[in-house]
mmCIF file of C-alpha atoms in Angstrom:
data_model
loop_
_atom_site.group_PDB
_atom_site.id
_atom_site.type_symbol
_atom_site.label_atom_id
_atom_site.label_comp_id
_atom_site.label_asym_id
_atom_site.label_seq_id
_atom_site.Cartn_x
_atom_site.Cartn_y
_atom_site.Cartn_z
ATOM 1 C CA MET A 1 1.628 -23.416 1.794
ATOM 2 C CA GLY A 2 4.792 -21.560 3.044
ATOM 3 C CA ILE A 3 5.461 -19.216 5.824
ATOM 4 C CA GLU A 4 2.441 -16.325 6.164
ATOM 5 C CA GLU A 5 3.675 -12.943 4.977
ATOM 6 C CA GLU A 6 2.396 -11.476 7.935
ATOM 7 C CA ARG A 7 4.678 -13.421 9.843
ATOM 8 C CA LEU A 8 7.483 -12.526 7.634
ATOM 9 C CA ALA A 9 6.759 -8.960 7.825
ATOM 10 C CA GLU A 10 6.440 -8.768 11.508
ATOM 11 C CA PHE A 11 9.905 -10.628 11.600
ATOM 12 C CA PHE A 12 11.609 -8.305 9.368
ATOM 13 C CA ASP A 13 10.214 -5.353 11.769
ATOM 14 C CA ALA A 14 11.470 -6.809 14.669
ATOM 15 C CA TYR A 15 14.605 -7.258 12.600
ATOM 16 C CA ALA A 16 14.746 -3.605 11.879
ATOM 17 C CA ALA A 17 14.019 -2.354 15.193
ATOM 18 C CA ALA A 18 17.079 -4.408 16.586
ATOM 19 C CA LEU A 19 19.226 -2.939 13.809
ATOM 20 C CA ARG A 20 17.778 0.675 14.801
ATOM 21 C CA ASP A 21 19.002 0.174 18.263
ATOM 22 C CA PHE A 22 22.287 -1.384 17.052
ATOM 23 C CA ASP A 23 21.471 -4.144 19.069
ATOM 24 C CA ALA A 24 23.649 -6.833 18.009
ATOM 25 C CA GLU A 25 22.471 -9.882 20.303
ATOM 26 C CA ALA A 26 19.109 -8.809 19.675
ATOM 27 C CA THR A 27 19.691 -9.240 15.685
ATOM 28 C CA ALA A 28 21.763 -12.301 16.459
ATOM 29 C CA ARG A 29 18.752 -13.852 18.209
ATOM 30 C CA LEU A 30 16.829 -13.778 15.293
ATOM 31 C CA TRP A 31 19.131 -15.835 13.201
ATOM 32 C CA GLY A 32 19.510 -19.328 13.068
ATOM 33 C CA LEU A 33 22.685 -21.716 13.710
ATOM 34 C CA PRO A 34 25.163 -21.754 11.635
ATOM 35 C CA GLY A 35 24.080 -18.778 10.060
ATOM 36 C CA MET A 36 25.601 -17.974 6.499
ATOM 37 C CA VAL A 37 26.333 -14.429 5.139
ATOM 38 C CA VAL A 38 27.401 -14.055 1.098
ATOM 39 C CA THR A 39 28.007 -10.701 -0.635
ATOM 40 C CA ASP A 40 30.561 -10.131 -3.579
ATOM 41 C CA ASP A 41 33.090 -9.428 -1.291
ATOM 42 C CA PHE A 42 32.526 -11.704 1.448
ATOM 43 C CA ALA A 43 31.176 -15.278 2.306
ATOM 44 C CA GLY A 44 31.366 -16.914 6.010
ATOM 45 C CA ALA A 45 29.511 -19.223 8.097
ATOM 46 C CA LEU A 46 28.984 -18.331 11.743
ATOM 47 C CA GLU A 47 28.564 -20.659 14.430
ATOM 48 C CA SER A 48 27.728 -19.187 17.616
ATOM 49 C CA ARG A 49 25.628 -16.470 19.043
ATOM 50 C CA ALA A 50 28.488 -14.532 19.641
ATOM 51 C CA ASP A 51 30.325 -14.885 16.242
ATOM 52 C CA MET A 52 27.043 -13.763 14.985
ATOM 53 C CA ALA A 53 26.667 -10.887 16.984
ATOM 54 C CA ALA A 54 30.188 -9.650 16.571
ATOM 55 C CA GLY A 55 29.611 -10.242 12.689
ATOM 56 C CA LEU A 56 26.738 -8.268 12.596
ATOM 57 C CA SER A 57 28.233 -5.160 14.792
ATOM 58 C CA SER A 58 31.053 -5.140 12.442
ATOM 59 C CA SER A 59 29.038 -3.031 9.852
ATOM 60 C CA TYR A 60 27.667 -0.516 12.392
ATOM 61 C CA PRO A 61 30.388 1.770 12.190
ATOM 62 C CA VAL A 62 29.418 2.391 8.586
ATOM 63 C CA TYR A 63 26.095 2.892 9.219
ATOM 64 C CA ARG A 64 26.542 5.296 12.435
ATOM 65 C CA ARG A 65 28.965 7.073 9.887
ATOM 66 C CA LEU A 66 26.165 7.355 7.263
ATOM 67 C CA GLY A 67 23.476 8.853 10.153
ATOM 68 C CA LEU A 68 21.292 5.415 9.929
ATOM 69 C CA GLU A 69 18.498 6.027 12.484
ATOM 70 C CA SER A 70 15.861 3.755 11.200
ATOM 71 C CA ALA A 71 15.817 0.935 8.809
ATOM 72 C CA VAL A 72 12.533 0.106 6.957
ATOM 73 C CA PRO A 73 12.072 -3.360 5.420
ATOM 74 C CA GLU A 74 9.875 -3.904 2.082
ATOM 75 C CA ILE A 75 9.064 -7.565 1.462
ATOM 76 C CA ARG A 76 9.325 -7.495 -2.374
ATOM 77 C CA ALA A 77 8.920 -11.329 -2.852
ATOM 78 C CA ALA A 78 8.357 -14.473 -0.716
ATOM 79 C CA SER A 79 8.615 -17.707 -2.329
ATOM 80 C CA ALA A 80 7.764 -20.910 -0.093
ATOM 81 C CA LEU A 81 10.396 -23.704 -0.355
ATOM 82 C CA THR A 82 8.584 -26.159 1.908
ATOM 83 C CA ASP A 83 5.924 -25.441 4.651
ATOM 84 C CA ARG A 84 8.654 -24.360 6.839
ATOM 85 C CA ILE A 85 11.190 -22.722 4.465
ATOM 86 C CA SER A 86 10.779 -19.767 2.509
ATOM 87 C CA THR A 87 13.037 -17.196 0.417
ATOM 88 C CA VAL A 88 12.423 -13.654 1.019
ATOM 89 C CA ARG A 89 13.541 -10.738 -0.975
ATOM 90 C CA VAL A 90 13.670 -7.715 1.123
ATOM 91 C CA ARG A 91 14.493 -4.087 0.382
ATOM 92 C CA TRP A 92 15.698 -2.316 3.156
ATOM 93 C CA SER A 93 15.533 1.774 3.150
ATOM 94 C CA TYR A 94 17.993 3.258 5.514
ATOM 95 C CA LEU A 95 16.709 6.726 6.812
ATOM 96 C CA ASP A 96 18.630 9.499 8.658
ATOM 97 C CA ALA A 97 17.224 11.390 11.804
ATOM 98 C CA ASN A 98 15.282 13.479 9.467
ATOM 99 C CA ASP A 99 13.335 10.269 8.144
ATOM 100 C CA GLU A 100 15.436 11.386 4.782
ATOM 101 C CA LEU A 101 16.534 8.381 2.987
ATOM 102 C CA ILE A 102 20.227 7.528 3.008
ATOM 103 C CA VAL A 103 20.153 4.517 0.713
ATOM 104 C CA LYS A 104 17.843 1.365 -0.067
ATOM 105 C CA THR A 105 19.656 -2.091 -0.728
ATOM 106 C CA ASP A 106 18.364 -5.324 -1.486
ATOM 107 C CA TYR A 107 18.963 -8.888 0.393
ATOM 108 C CA GLU A 108 17.590 -12.381 -0.456
ATOM 109 C CA TYR A 109 17.101 -14.281 2.943
ATOM 110 C CA LEU A 110 16.470 -18.291 3.715
ATOM 111 C CA VAL A 111 14.070 -18.243 6.466
ATOM 112 C CA ARG A 112 13.010 -21.372 8.312
ATOM 113 C CA ASP A 113 10.133 -21.707 11.258
ATOM 114 C CA ASP A 114 11.809 -23.482 13.881
ATOM 115 C CA ALA A 115 10.038 -24.664 17.030
ATOM 116 C CA ASP A 116 10.793 -21.020 18.812
ATOM 117 C CA GLY A 117 9.994 -18.834 15.789
ATOM 118 C CA LEU A 118 11.470 -17.652 12.338
ATOM 119 C CA HIS A 119 15.183 -17.550 12.007
ATOM 120 C CA VAL A 120 17.500 -16.434 9.056
ATOM 121 C CA TYR A 121 19.540 -18.961 7.972
ATOM 122 C CA LEU A 122 21.118 -17.393 4.853
ATOM 123 C CA ALA A 123 21.404 -13.800 3.712
ATOM 124 C CA VAL A 124 22.488 -12.905 0.157
ATOM 125 C CA GLY A 125 23.785 -9.163 0.394
ATOM 126 C CA ILE A 126 22.490 -8.144 -3.360
ATOM 127 C CA ASP A 127 23.852 -4.542 -3.583
ATOM 128 C CA GLU A 128 24.716 -3.513 -0.052
ATOM 129 C CA SER A 129 28.321 -2.448 -0.402
ATOM 130 C CA GLN A 130 27.938 -0.462 -3.490
ATOM 131 C CA ALA A 131 24.728 1.274 -2.237
ATOM 132 C CA LEU A 132 26.649 2.132 0.737
ATOM 133 C CA GLN A 133 29.524 3.724 -1.091
ATOM 134 C CA ARG A 134 27.310 5.760 -3.018
ATOM 135 C CA ALA A 135 25.709 6.921 -0.026
ATOM 136 C CA ALA A 136 28.657 7.897 1.287
ATOM 137 C CA ALA A 137 30.124 9.704 -1.621
ATOM 138 C CA ALA A 138 26.933 11.453 -1.671
ATOM 139 C CA ARG A 139 27.437 12.615 2.037
ATOM 140 C CA GLY A 140 30.748 13.295 1.750
ATOM 141 C CA ILE A 141 31.961 10.830 3.750
ATOM 142 C CA GLN A 142 35.210 8.587 3.426
ATOM 143 C CA LEU A 143 34.732 5.111 4.163
#
C-alpha cells in the first residue's frame, strides 16, 4: 500500500515552506536521524538535529544570492518499498520574488512514516549543483 501520495504532497509542501523561510531548524525536524545526503560532489550522514540544520543551512547563501523566494515541489514519482517506506522523486522549482523561475532541480528521497509523522532519511541530489551553476551564470552571479 505505501504512504498515500496526499500525505507525501503535504509533507513536501511543509518542506517547501521551511525552505522558503530559510528555517533550517524546521527543515531539520522533517528529517529522521541519521539522515544522509548524497550528490555527485558530496556524501554525508548527519546524526543530530543541530548537524542537520547546519548542513541544510549551508546552501542558503547560494539560494539567497540567486534570489530564491519560494520553492514549489512537484512529486514526479512515488514508489512504495514497504507500507511505511517510499521513494519519492521530487522536482523542485525555485522562484524569485516575481514568481519567475530561477531553476528546476530533481531529488530522490527515501521517506519513512514514523510514529510522529513522515521523515526523510536519504536525499539524493540528481542535478542541483549543475542547475544552480546554470542559474547563476544566467543571472550573472559568481558562485
